[in-house]
PDB file of C-alpha atoms in Angstrom:
ATOM      1  CA  MET A   1     116.733  85.245 134.043  1.00 40.00           C
ATOM      2  CA  LYS A   2     115.141  81.921 133.053  1.00 40.00           C
ATOM      3  CA  LYS A   3     118.336  80.934 131.242  1.00 36.00           C
ATOM      4  CA  GLU A   4     120.427  81.757 134.320  1.00 43.00           C
ATOM      5  CA  ILE A   5     118.125  79.667 136.557  1.00 43.00           C
ATOM      6  CA  LEU A   6     118.304  76.748 134.113  1.00 33.00           C
ATOM      7  CA  THR A   7     122.096  77.001 134.090  1.00 34.00           C
ATOM      8  CA  LEU A   8     122.168  76.823 137.885  1.00 39.00           C
ATOM      9  CA  LEU A   9     119.743  73.876 137.999  1.00 41.00           C
ATOM     10  CA  LEU A  10     121.287  71.876 135.148  1.00 34.00           C
ATOM     11  CA  PRO A  11     123.825  69.951 137.313  1.00 37.00           C
ATOM     12  CA  LEU A  12     121.022  68.930 139.684  1.00 41.00           C
ATOM     13  CA  ILE A  13     118.769  67.890 136.794  1.00 37.00           C
ATOM     14  CA  LEU A  14     121.545  65.769 135.301  1.00 33.00           C
ATOM     15  CA  LEU A  15     122.265  64.177 138.686  1.00 38.00           C
ATOM     16  CA  ILE A  16     118.616  63.280 139.223  1.00 43.00           C
ATOM     17  CA  SER A  17     118.163  61.932 135.706  1.00 36.00           C
ATOM     18  CA  GLY A  18     121.401  59.964 135.969  1.00 37.00           C
ATOM     19  CA  ASN A  19     120.233  58.286 139.158  1.00 40.00           C
ATOM     20  CA  ALA A  20     116.733  57.600 137.834  1.00 41.00           C
ATOM     21  CA  GLN A  21     116.173  53.966 136.910  1.00 47.00           C
ATOM     22  CA  THR A  22     113.409  51.545 136.157  1.00 73.00           C
ATOM     23  CA  ALA A  23     111.956  49.917 139.249  1.00 88.00           C
ATOM     24  CA  ARG A  24     113.588  46.708 140.372  1.00 98.00           C
ATOM     25  CA  PHE A  25     111.887  44.071 142.488  1.00 98.00           C
ATOM     26  CA  VAL A  26     113.085  41.832 145.303  1.00 98.00           C
ATOM     27  CA  ALA A  27     111.444  39.324 147.629  1.00 98.00           C
ATOM     28  CA  VAL A  28     113.073  39.190 151.065  1.00 98.00           C
ATOM     29  CA  THR A  29     113.371  35.658 152.437  1.00 98.00           C
ATOM     30  CA  ILE A  30     114.838  34.968 155.871  1.00 98.00           C
ATOM     31  CA  ASP A  31     116.079  31.520 156.885  1.00 98.00           C
ATOM     32  CA  ASP A  32     116.650  29.610 160.136  1.00 98.00           C
ATOM     33  CA  LEU A  33     113.764  30.954 162.198  1.00 98.00           C
ATOM     34  CA  PRO A  34     113.102  31.619 164.955  1.00 98.00           C
ATOM     35  CA  VAL A  35     116.752  32.749 165.340  1.00 97.00           C
ATOM     36  CA  VAL A  36     120.233  31.528 164.466  1.00 96.00           C
ATOM     37  CA  VAL A  37     122.819  32.987 166.843  1.00 93.00           C
ATOM     38  CA  LYS A  38     125.893  31.767 168.702  1.00 85.00           C
ATOM     39  CA  ASN A  39     125.643  31.121 172.459  1.00 77.00           C
ATOM     40  CA  SER A  40     122.198  32.679 172.816  1.00 80.00           C
ATOM     41  CA  ASP A  41     119.652  32.605 175.589  1.00 91.00           C
ATOM     42  CA  LEU A  42     115.915  33.216 175.256  1.00 95.00           C
ATOM     43  CA  LYS A  43     116.249  36.907 176.055  1.00 95.00           C
ATOM     44  CA  LYS A  44     118.780  37.355 173.237  1.00 95.00           C
ATOM     45  CA  ARG A  45     116.543  35.519 170.770  1.00 97.00           C
ATOM     46  CA  GLN A  46     113.613  37.682 171.792  1.00 97.00           C
ATOM     47  CA  GLN A  47     115.669  40.833 171.274  1.00 97.00           C
ATOM     48  CA  ILE A  48     116.833  39.728 167.824  1.00 97.00           C
ATOM     49  CA  THR A  49     113.294  38.782 166.738  1.00 98.00           C
ATOM     50  CA  THR A  50     111.748  42.009 168.008  1.00 98.00           C
ATOM     51  CA  LYS A  51     114.413  44.254 166.489  1.00 98.00           C
ATOM     52  CA  LEU A  52     114.403  42.483 163.116  1.00 98.00           C
ATOM     53  CA  LEU A  53     110.605  42.508 162.845  1.00 98.00           C
ATOM     54  CA  ARG A  54     110.405  46.158 163.879  1.00 98.00           C
ATOM     55  CA  GLN A  55     112.570  47.116 160.903  1.00 97.00           C
ATOM     56  CA  ILE A  56     110.806  44.802 158.459  1.00 98.00           C
ATOM     57  CA  THR A  57     107.372  46.147 159.384  1.00 97.00           C
ATOM     58  CA  LYS A  58     108.570  49.752 159.417  1.00 97.00           C
ATOM     59  CA  GLU A  59     109.592  49.358 155.779  1.00 96.00           C
ATOM     60  CA  LYS A  60     106.375  47.430 155.005  1.00 97.00           C
ATOM     61  CA  ILE A  61     108.367  44.533 153.559  1.00 98.00           C
ATOM     62  CA  PRO A  62     106.281  41.384 152.896  1.00 98.00           C
ATOM     63  CA  ALA A  63     109.063  39.062 154.054  1.00 98.00           C
ATOM     64  CA  ILE A  64     108.784  35.314 154.501  1.00 98.00           C
ATOM     65  CA  GLY A  65     110.615  33.430 157.244  1.00 98.00           C
ATOM     66  CA  PHE A  66     111.692  29.800 156.827  1.00 98.00           C
ATOM     67  CA  VAL A  67     111.463  27.806 160.042  1.00 98.00           C
ATOM     68  CA  ASN A  68     113.496  25.013 161.652  1.00 98.00           C
ATOM     69  CA  GLU A  69     110.987  23.758 164.192  1.00 98.00           C
ATOM     70  CA  ASN A  70     113.559  21.751 166.178  1.00 98.00           C
ATOM     71  CA  LYS A  71     114.497  25.113 167.719  1.00 97.00           C
ATOM     72  CA  LEU A  72     111.094  25.212 169.388  1.00 98.00           C
ATOM     73  CA  TYR A  73     111.847  22.179 171.555  1.00 97.00           C
ATOM     74  CA  THR A  74     113.957  21.369 174.606  1.00 95.00           C
ATOM     75  CA  ASP A  75     114.324  17.679 175.449  1.00 95.00           C
ATOM     76  CA  GLU A  76     111.488  16.963 172.993  1.00 93.00           C
ATOM     77  CA  LYS A  77     109.178  19.331 174.869  1.00 97.00           C
ATOM     78  CA  LEU A  78     107.594  22.191 172.942  1.00 98.00           C
ATOM     79  CA  ILE A  79     108.530  25.497 174.591  1.00 97.00           C
ATOM     80  CA  ASP A  80     105.793  28.135 174.483  1.00 98.00           C
ATOM     81  CA  ALA A  81     108.276  31.024 174.674  1.00 98.00           C
ATOM     82  CA  GLU A  82     110.033  29.754 171.535  1.00 98.00           C
ATOM     83  CA  VAL A  83     106.733  29.349 169.689  1.00 98.00           C
ATOM     84  CA  ALA A  84     105.945  32.941 170.730  1.00 98.00           C
ATOM     85  CA  LEU A  85     108.886  34.094 168.592  1.00 98.00           C
ATOM     86  CA  LEU A  86     107.144  32.673 165.526  1.00 98.00           C
ATOM     87  CA  GLN A  87     103.867  34.144 166.711  1.00 98.00           C
ATOM     88  CA  GLN A  88     105.520  37.570 166.437  1.00 98.00           C
ATOM     89  CA  TRP A  89     106.006  36.955 162.703  1.00 98.00           C
ATOM     90  CA  ILE A  90     102.354  35.991 162.334  1.00 98.00           C
ATOM     91  CA  ASP A  91     101.215  39.027 164.360  1.00 97.00           C
ATOM     92  CA  ALA A  92     103.328  41.226 162.086  1.00 97.00           C
ATOM     93  CA  GLY A  93     101.304  39.959 159.103  1.00 97.00           C
ATOM     94  CA  LEU A  94     104.224  37.975 157.677  1.00 98.00           C
ATOM     95  CA  THR A  95     104.458  34.497 156.214  1.00 97.00           C
ATOM     96  CA  LEU A  96     106.189  31.340 157.430  1.00 98.00           C
ATOM     97  CA  GLY A  97     107.774  28.671 155.246  1.00 98.00           C
ATOM     98  CA  ASN A  98     109.265  25.208 155.825  1.00 98.00           C
ATOM     99  CA  HIS A  99     113.053  24.773 156.125  1.00 98.00           C
ATOM    100  CA  THR A 100     112.892  21.161 157.405  1.00 98.00           C
ATOM    101  CA  PHE A 101     112.683  20.276 161.081  1.00 98.00           C
ATOM    102  CA  SER A 102     116.409  20.333 161.854  1.00 98.00           C
ATOM    103  CA  HIS A 103     118.118  21.968 158.828  1.00 98.00           C
ATOM    104  CA  LEU A 104     118.903  18.643 157.189  1.00 97.00           C
ATOM    105  CA  SER A 105     120.968  18.423 153.993  1.00 98.00           C
ATOM    106  CA  LEU A 106     119.335  16.540 151.133  1.00 98.00           C
ATOM    107  CA  ASN A 107     122.803  15.781 149.761  1.00 97.00           C
ATOM    108  CA  LYS A 108     123.795  13.872 152.907  1.00 97.00           C
ATOM    109  CA  ASN A 109     120.582  12.007 153.752  1.00 98.00           C
ATOM    110  CA  PRO A 110     118.176   9.584 152.074  1.00 98.00           C
ATOM    111  CA  LEU A 111     115.182  11.163 150.374  1.00 98.00           C
ATOM    112  CA  GLU A 112     112.749   9.298 152.652  1.00 98.00           C
ATOM    113  CA  LYS A 113     114.357  10.761 155.787  1.00 98.00           C
ATOM    114  CA  TYR A 114     114.374  14.221 154.211  1.00 98.00           C
ATOM    115  CA  GLU A 115     110.682  13.997 153.355  1.00 98.00           C
ATOM    116  CA  ALA A 116     109.892  12.960 156.921  1.00 98.00           C
ATOM    117  CA  GLU A 117     111.830  16.020 158.139  1.00 98.00           C
ATOM    118  CA  ILE A 118     109.688  18.256 155.945  1.00 98.00           C
ATOM    119  CA  LEU A 119     106.463  16.885 157.416  1.00 98.00           C
ATOM    120  CA  LYS A 120     107.838  17.083 160.949  1.00 98.00           C
ATOM    121  CA  GLY A 121     108.950  20.649 160.293  1.00 98.00           C
ATOM    122  CA  GLU A 122     105.528  22.020 159.391  1.00 98.00           C
ATOM    123  CA  ILE A 123     103.440  21.085 162.427  1.00 98.00           C
ATOM    124  CA  VAL A 124     103.682  24.279 164.509  1.00 98.00           C
ATOM    125  CA  SER A 125     104.066  26.658 161.569  1.00 98.00           C
ATOM    126  CA  ARG A 126     100.974  25.273 159.865  1.00 98.00           C
ATOM    127  CA  LYS A 127      98.890  25.825 163.007  1.00 98.00           C
ATOM    128  CA  LEU A 128     100.170  29.378 163.403  1.00 98.00           C
ATOM    129  CA  MET A 129      99.466  30.243 159.778  1.00 97.00           C
ATOM    130  CA  ALA A 130      95.962  28.781 160.087  1.00 97.00           C
ATOM    131  CA  THR A 131      95.109  31.263 162.846  1.00 95.00           C
ATOM    132  CA  LYS A 132      95.167  33.962 160.152  1.00 94.00           C
ATOM    133  CA  GLY A 133      93.383  31.820 157.594  1.00 95.00           C
ATOM    134  CA  ASN A 134      96.587  31.088 155.660  1.00 96.00           C
ATOM    135  CA  GLU A 135      98.420  27.937 154.608  1.00 95.00           C
ATOM    136  CA  ILE A 136     102.107  27.128 154.616  1.00 97.00           C
ATOM    137  CA  ARG A 137     103.077  27.024 150.944  1.00 97.00           C
ATOM    138  CA  TYR A 138     106.812  27.457 150.453  1.00 98.00           C
ATOM    139  CA  PHE A 139     109.789  25.170 151.061  1.00 98.00           C
ATOM    140  CA  ARG A 140     113.450  26.199 151.191  1.00 98.00           C
ATOM    141  CA  HIS A 141     116.241  23.590 150.987  1.00 98.00           C
ATOM    142  CA  PRO A 142     118.756  23.881 153.843  1.00 98.00           C
ATOM    143  CA  PHE A 143     122.233  24.791 152.543  1.00 98.00           C
ATOM    144  CA  LEU A 144     120.487  25.172 149.143  1.00 98.00           C
ATOM    145  CA  ASN A 145     121.374  21.475 148.661  1.00 98.00           C
ATOM    146  CA  THR A 146     118.797  20.288 146.138  1.00 98.00           C
ATOM    147  CA  GLY A 147     119.901  16.712 145.442  1.00 98.00           C
ATOM    148  CA  LEU A 148     122.790  14.875 143.802  1.00 98.00           C
ATOM    149  CA  SER A 149     120.790  13.281 140.996  1.00 98.00           C
ATOM    150  CA  LEU A 150     117.901  14.168 138.741  1.00 97.00           C
ATOM    151  CA  GLU A 151     116.025  11.171 140.163  1.00 98.00           C
ATOM    152  CA  ILE A 152     116.266  12.558 143.713  1.00 98.00           C
ATOM    153  CA  LYS A 153     115.205  16.012 142.533  1.00 98.00           C
ATOM    154  CA  ALA A 154     112.236  14.562 140.669  1.00 98.00           C
ATOM    155  CA  GLY A 155     111.240  12.470 143.680  1.00 98.00           C
ATOM    156  CA  LEU A 156     111.324  15.496 145.978  1.00 98.00           C
ATOM    157  CA  ASP A 157     109.428  17.614 143.451  1.00 98.00           C
ATOM    158  CA  LYS A 158     106.677  14.985 143.399  1.00 98.00           C
ATOM    159  CA  PHE A 159     106.544  14.849 147.205  1.00 98.00           C
ATOM    160  CA  LEU A 160     106.397  18.634 147.538  1.00 98.00           C
ATOM    161  CA  ALA A 161     103.655  18.938 144.944  1.00 98.00           C
ATOM    162  CA  GLU A 162     101.600  16.266 146.711  1.00 98.00           C
ATOM    163  CA  HIS A 163     101.841  18.237 149.954  1.00 98.00           C
ATOM    164  CA  GLY A 164     101.084  21.627 148.423  1.00 97.00           C
ATOM    165  CA  TYR A 165     104.600  23.083 148.536  1.00 98.00           C
ATOM    166  CA  VAL A 166     106.404  25.377 146.110  1.00 98.00           C
ATOM    167  CA  ILE A 167     110.217  25.534 146.171  1.00 98.00           C
ATOM    168  CA  ALA A 168     111.617  28.915 147.226  1.00 98.00           C
ATOM    169  CA  PRO A 169     114.672  29.582 145.043  1.00 98.00           C
ATOM    170  CA  VAL A 170     117.424  32.100 145.761  1.00 98.00           C
ATOM    171  CA  THR A 171     118.983  34.467 143.245  1.00 98.00           C
ATOM    172  CA  ILE A 172     120.768  36.999 145.490  1.00 98.00           C
ATOM    173  CA  ASP A 173     122.881  34.506 147.391  1.00 98.00           C
ATOM    174  CA  ASN A 174     125.494  35.810 149.813  1.00 98.00           C
ATOM    175  CA  SER A 175     127.482  34.934 152.925  1.00 97.00           C
ATOM    176  CA  ASP A 176     125.620  36.923 155.552  1.00 98.00           C
ATOM    177  CA  TRP A 177     126.126  33.872 157.803  1.00 97.00           C
ATOM    178  CA  VAL A 178     129.890  34.497 157.785  1.00 98.00           C
ATOM    179  CA  PHE A 179     129.342  38.107 158.830  1.00 98.00           C
ATOM    180  CA  ALA A 180     126.926  36.892 161.515  1.00 98.00           C
ATOM    181  CA  ARG A 181     129.442  34.422 162.940  1.00 97.00           C
ATOM    182  CA  ALA A 182     132.169  37.054 162.974  1.00 98.00           C
ATOM    183  CA  TYR A 183     129.784  39.566 164.553  1.00 98.00           C
ATOM    184  CA  ASP A 184     128.715  37.102 167.259  1.00 97.00           C
ATOM    185  CA  ASN A 185     132.364  36.258 167.973  1.00 97.00           C
ATOM    186  CA  ALA A 186     133.156  39.954 168.407  1.00 97.00           C
ATOM    187  CA  ILE A 187     130.194  40.332 170.775  1.00 96.00           C
ATOM    188  CA  GLU A 188     131.323  37.297 172.758  1.00 95.00           C
ATOM    189  CA  LYS A 189     134.837  38.760 173.089  1.00 96.00           C
ATOM    190  CA  ASN A 190     133.429  42.219 173.882  1.00 97.00           C
ATOM    191  CA  ASP A 191     135.556  43.583 171.033  1.00 98.00           C
ATOM    192  CA  LYS A 192     133.556  46.704 170.207  1.00 97.00           C
ATOM    193  CA  ARG A 193     135.995  47.961 167.599  1.00 98.00           C
ATOM    194  CA  LEU A 194     135.890  44.701 165.653  1.00 98.00           C
ATOM    195  CA  LYS A 195     132.107  44.483 166.004  1.00 98.00           C
ATOM    196  CA  SER A 196     131.755  47.994 164.564  1.00 98.00           C
ATOM    197  CA  ALA A 197     134.133  47.265 161.687  1.00 98.00           C
ATOM    198  CA  ILE A 198     132.236  44.113 160.762  1.00 98.00           C
ATOM    199  CA  GLY A 199     128.908  45.938 160.922  1.00 98.00           C
ATOM    200  CA  LYS A 200     130.122  48.843 158.792  1.00 98.00           C
ATOM    201  CA  SER A 201     131.372  46.498 156.071  1.00 98.00           C
ATOM    202  CA  TYR A 202     128.170  44.430 155.947  1.00 98.00           C
ATOM    203  CA  VAL A 203     125.781  46.597 153.903  1.00 98.00           C
ATOM    204  CA  PRO A 204     128.473  47.590 151.348  1.00 98.00           C
ATOM    205  CA  TYR A 205     129.230  43.882 150.904  1.00 98.00           C
ATOM    206  CA  LEU A 206     125.533  43.101 150.297  1.00 98.00           C
ATOM    207  CA  GLU A 207     125.311  45.963 147.827  1.00 98.00           C
ATOM    208  CA  ALA A 208     128.325  44.664 145.899  1.00 98.00           C
ATOM    209  CA  LYS A 209     126.751  41.200 145.843  1.00 98.00           C
ATOM    210  CA  THR A 210     123.424  42.611 144.678  1.00 98.00           C
ATOM    211  CA  GLU A 211     125.065  44.580 141.871  1.00 98.00           C
ATOM    212  CA  TYR A 212     126.841  41.391 140.812  1.00 98.00           C
ATOM    213  CA  TRP A 213     123.605  39.394 140.647  1.00 98.00           C
ATOM    214  CA  GLU A 214     121.971  42.205 138.679  1.00 98.00           C
ATOM    215  CA  ARG A 215     124.730  41.926 136.088  1.00 97.00           C
ATOM    216  CA  GLN A 216     124.576  38.114 136.141  1.00 97.00           C
ATOM    217  CA  SER A 217     120.844  38.268 135.447  1.00 97.00           C
ATOM    218  CA  LYS A 218     121.360  40.583 132.482  1.00 97.00           C
ATOM    219  CA  LYS A 219     124.181  38.429 131.115  1.00 95.00           C
ATOM    220  CA  ILE A 220     122.305  35.134 131.032  1.00 95.00           C
ATOM    221  CA  LEU A 221     118.699  36.285 130.624  1.00 96.00           C
ATOM    222  CA  GLY A 222     118.973  39.710 129.034  1.00 96.00           C
ATOM    223  CA  TYR A 223     117.088  41.533 131.779  1.00 97.00           C
ATOM    224  CA  GLU A 224     116.966  41.941 135.559  1.00 98.00           C
ATOM    225  CA  ILE A 225     114.582  39.391 136.994  1.00 98.00           C
ATOM    226  CA  LYS A 226     112.458  39.791 140.081  1.00 98.00           C
ATOM    227  CA  GLN A 227     115.125  38.807 142.575  1.00 98.00           C
ATOM    228  CA  THR A 228     114.876  36.580 145.661  1.00 98.00           C
ATOM    229  CA  LEU A 229     117.183  37.638 148.489  1.00 98.00           C
ATOM    230  CA  LEU A 230     118.413  35.163 151.111  1.00 98.00           C
ATOM    231  CA  LEU A 231     119.213  36.444 154.601  1.00 98.00           C
ATOM    232  CA  HIS A 232     119.134  34.821 158.046  1.00 98.00           C
ATOM    233  CA  ALA A 233     117.446  35.659 161.350  1.00 98.00           C
ATOM    234  CA  ASN A 234     120.649  36.635 163.125  1.00 97.00           C
ATOM    235  CA  SER A 235     122.277  39.383 165.180  1.00 97.00           C
ATOM    236  CA  ILE A 236     123.840  41.346 162.355  1.00 98.00           C
ATOM    237  CA  ASN A 237     120.595  41.545 160.389  1.00 98.00           C
ATOM    238  CA  ALA A 238     118.736  42.588 163.529  1.00 98.00           C
ATOM    239  CA  ASP A 239     121.199  45.462 163.932  1.00 98.00           C
ATOM    240  CA  TYR A 240     121.681  46.428 160.284  1.00 98.00           C
ATOM    241  CA  PHE A 241     118.514  45.494 158.404  1.00 98.00           C
ATOM    242  CA  ASP A 242     117.460  49.129 158.241  1.00 98.00           C
ATOM    243  CA  GLY A 243     120.651  49.826 156.296  1.00 98.00           C
ATOM    244  CA  VAL A 244     119.993  46.841 154.042  1.00 98.00           C
ATOM    245  CA  ALA A 245     116.483  48.110 153.276  1.00 98.00           C
ATOM    246  CA  LYS A 246     117.727  51.633 152.560  1.00 98.00           C
ATOM    247  CA  MET A 247     120.398  50.254 150.244  1.00 98.00           C
ATOM    248  CA  TYR A 248     117.851  48.335 148.195  1.00 98.00           C
ATOM    249  CA  LYS A 249     115.540  51.331 147.972  1.00 98.00           C
ATOM    250  CA  SER A 250     118.461  53.506 146.843  1.00 97.00           C
ATOM    251  CA  ARG A 251     119.044  51.032 144.003  1.00 98.00           C
ATOM    252  CA  GLY A 252     115.446  51.438 142.856  1.00 98.00           C
ATOM    253  CA  TYR A 253     114.028  48.247 144.340  1.00 98.00           C
ATOM    254  CA  LYS A 254     110.457  47.655 145.408  1.00 98.00           C
ATOM    255  CA  PHE A 255     109.822  44.938 147.975  1.00 98.00           C
ATOM    256  CA  ILE A 256     107.416  42.236 146.819  1.00 98.00           C
ATOM    257  CA  THR A 257     106.112  38.909 148.070  1.00 98.00           C
ATOM    258  CA  LEU A 258     107.803  35.662 147.149  1.00 98.00           C
ATOM    259  CA  GLU A 259     104.607  34.734 145.294  1.00 98.00           C
ATOM    260  CA  GLU A 260     104.913  37.843 143.134  1.00 98.00           C
ATOM    261  CA  ALA A 261     108.616  37.252 142.468  1.00 98.00           C
ATOM    262  CA  LEU A 262     107.990  33.695 141.283  1.00 98.00           C
ATOM    263  CA  LYS A 263     105.662  34.983 138.572  1.00 98.00           C
ATOM    264  CA  ASP A 264     108.791  36.065 136.693  1.00 98.00           C
ATOM    265  CA  LYS A 265     109.243  33.802 133.671  1.00 97.00           C
ATOM    266  CA  ALA A 266     112.825  33.030 134.726  1.00 97.00           C
ATOM    267  CA  TYR A 267     111.636  30.779 137.549  1.00 98.00           C
ATOM    268  CA  LYS A 268     110.058  28.451 135.003  1.00 96.00           C
ATOM    269  CA  LEU A 269     113.553  27.522 133.774  1.00 96.00           C
ATOM    270  CA  PRO A 270     114.629  23.998 134.763  1.00 93.00           C
ATOM    271  CA  ASP A 271     116.965  23.444 137.719  1.00 94.00           C
ATOM    272  CA  THR A 272     119.207  20.540 136.709  1.00 95.00           C
ATOM    273  CA  PHE A 273     122.012  21.320 139.150  1.00 96.00           C
ATOM    274  CA  VAL A 274     123.161  18.095 140.863  1.00 96.00           C
ATOM    275  CA  ARG A 275     126.540  19.003 142.350  1.00 94.00           C
ATOM    276  CA  ASN A 276     127.394  18.885 146.038  1.00 94.00           C
ATOM    277  CA  ALA A 277     127.006  22.618 146.639  1.00 93.00           C
ATOM    278  CA  GLY A 278     124.334  25.211 147.262  1.00 96.00           C
ATOM    279  CA  ILE A 279     124.414  28.057 144.763  1.00 97.00           C
ATOM    280  CA  SER A 280     122.206  30.797 143.356  1.00 98.00           C
ATOM    281  CA  TRP A 281     119.598  29.832 140.793  1.00 98.00           C
ATOM    282  CA  LEU A 282     121.188  32.412 138.508  1.00 97.00           C
ATOM    283  CA  HIS A 283     124.387  30.351 138.518  1.00 96.00           C
ATOM    284  CA  ARG A 284     122.394  27.132 138.080  1.00 96.00           C
ATOM    285  CA  TRP A 285     120.763  28.526 134.971  1.00 96.00           C
ATOM    286  CA  ALA A 286     124.113  29.828 133.738  1.00 95.00           C
ATOM    287  CA  LEU A 287     125.679  26.385 134.136  1.00 94.00           C
ATOM    288  CA  GLU A 288     122.809  24.915 132.155  1.00 92.00           C
ATOM    289  CA  MET A 289     123.656  27.361 129.352  1.00 90.00           C
ATOM    290  CA  GLY A 290     127.431  26.954 129.609  1.00 86.00           C
ATOM    291  CA  ARG A 291     129.987  27.912 132.255  1.00 78.00           C
ATOM    292  CA  GLU A 292     131.173  30.937 130.245  1.00 82.00           C
ATOM    293  CA  ASN A 293     127.907  32.596 131.220  1.00 86.00           C
ATOM    294  CA  ILE A 294     129.035  32.955 134.853  1.00 91.00           C
ATOM    295  CA  LEU A 295     130.624  36.315 135.564  1.00 92.00           C
ATOM    296  CA  PRO A 296     134.046  35.828 137.215  1.00 93.00           C
ATOM    297  CA  THR A 297     133.950  38.900 139.474  1.00 94.00           C
ATOM    298  CA  GLU A 298     131.658  37.763 142.311  1.00 96.00           C
ATOM    299  CA  PRO A 299     132.489  39.806 145.448  1.00 97.00           C
ATOM    300  CA  LYS A 300     134.016  37.997 148.410  1.00 97.00           C
ATOM    301  CA  VAL A 301     133.729  38.481 152.157  1.00 98.00           C
ATOM    302  CA  PRO A 302     136.589  40.721 153.373  1.00 97.00           C
ATOM    303  CA  ASP A 303     139.555  38.782 154.786  1.00 97.00           C
ATOM    304  CA  PHE A 304     139.272  40.348 158.240  1.00 97.00           C
ATOM    305  CA  VAL A 305     135.650  39.203 158.494  1.00 98.00           C
ATOM    306  CA  MET A 306     136.596  35.686 157.422  1.00 97.00           C
ATOM    307  CA  LYS A 307     139.301  35.645 160.066  1.00 97.00           C
ATOM    308  CA  ALA A 308     136.953  36.935 162.757  1.00 97.00           C
ATOM    309  CA  ALA A 309     134.442  34.262 161.801  1.00 97.00           C
ATOM    310  CA  GLY A 310     137.066  31.529 161.955  1.00 95.00           C
ATOM    311  CA  VAL A 311     136.204  30.453 158.415  1.00 88.00           C
ATOM    312  CA  ASP A 312     138.924  29.339 155.991  1.00 80.00           C
ATOM    313  CA  SER A 313     136.994  29.816 152.768  1.00 69.00           C
ATOM    314  CA  GLU A 314     133.511  30.677 151.521  1.00 65.00           C
TER     315      GLU A 314
END
């Protein structure tokens, strides 16, 4: 009888053991707070913030949101209702980071202007963090543009260190912004079929990207690092973040803070990338070791999504 039971259970045992894997780790970072959305009004931004935070807190994800504080102003006047959107992040027990005041590119502006934008972009966020006894600690480069020379990079590093900032790198880079633009366009046109098709293709795309960065990590470093995921505070993530979270959990991931992720030894590797592009730190490190270390099979956004977004190329 025992042998017969074992025979019946063997396929299930093999399935479970085949799917079992060592825990993976990812820090969820969300850019362009309070919200980045096409043709939005305050009510829409409130809906996006509330829906996104509801899913993040439900999954107990210690996310960090990177803020562009210019979005808090109208005609240079600070708008309380916009600040309240950031307050929701604080009330949810989450962390805010600095993304410059107006999403300025370091590659297109003098370092002095960029540094001024960083200081201007921390004023409200710093006050909000202080209400919970916390400090603003992390900085994320807009467009992931980190400077076109080693001198500029060194100058910014010095400035950030003097002001208590740590750079927030990205390893799981992706084009969620293209999906978001396509999704917003479909909403604007009231094209429900297109909106649904874009939404249904979003999580599978992120999973393909994640699997790619897992392989890239193994190829250049020999192991899967504690990953840093870049997403944006937009409509498609508000609607599909629950699916994103479930996907990561199904792949064996545990959600960790950015602070915990940066303890991985990989983040001590130098970033010497000085080209006019914003790319994953995993590709930066691969370029440092030799271009042949970059896997050639990085997934792309589906053509129909690119078309709906009105984007020619990624």
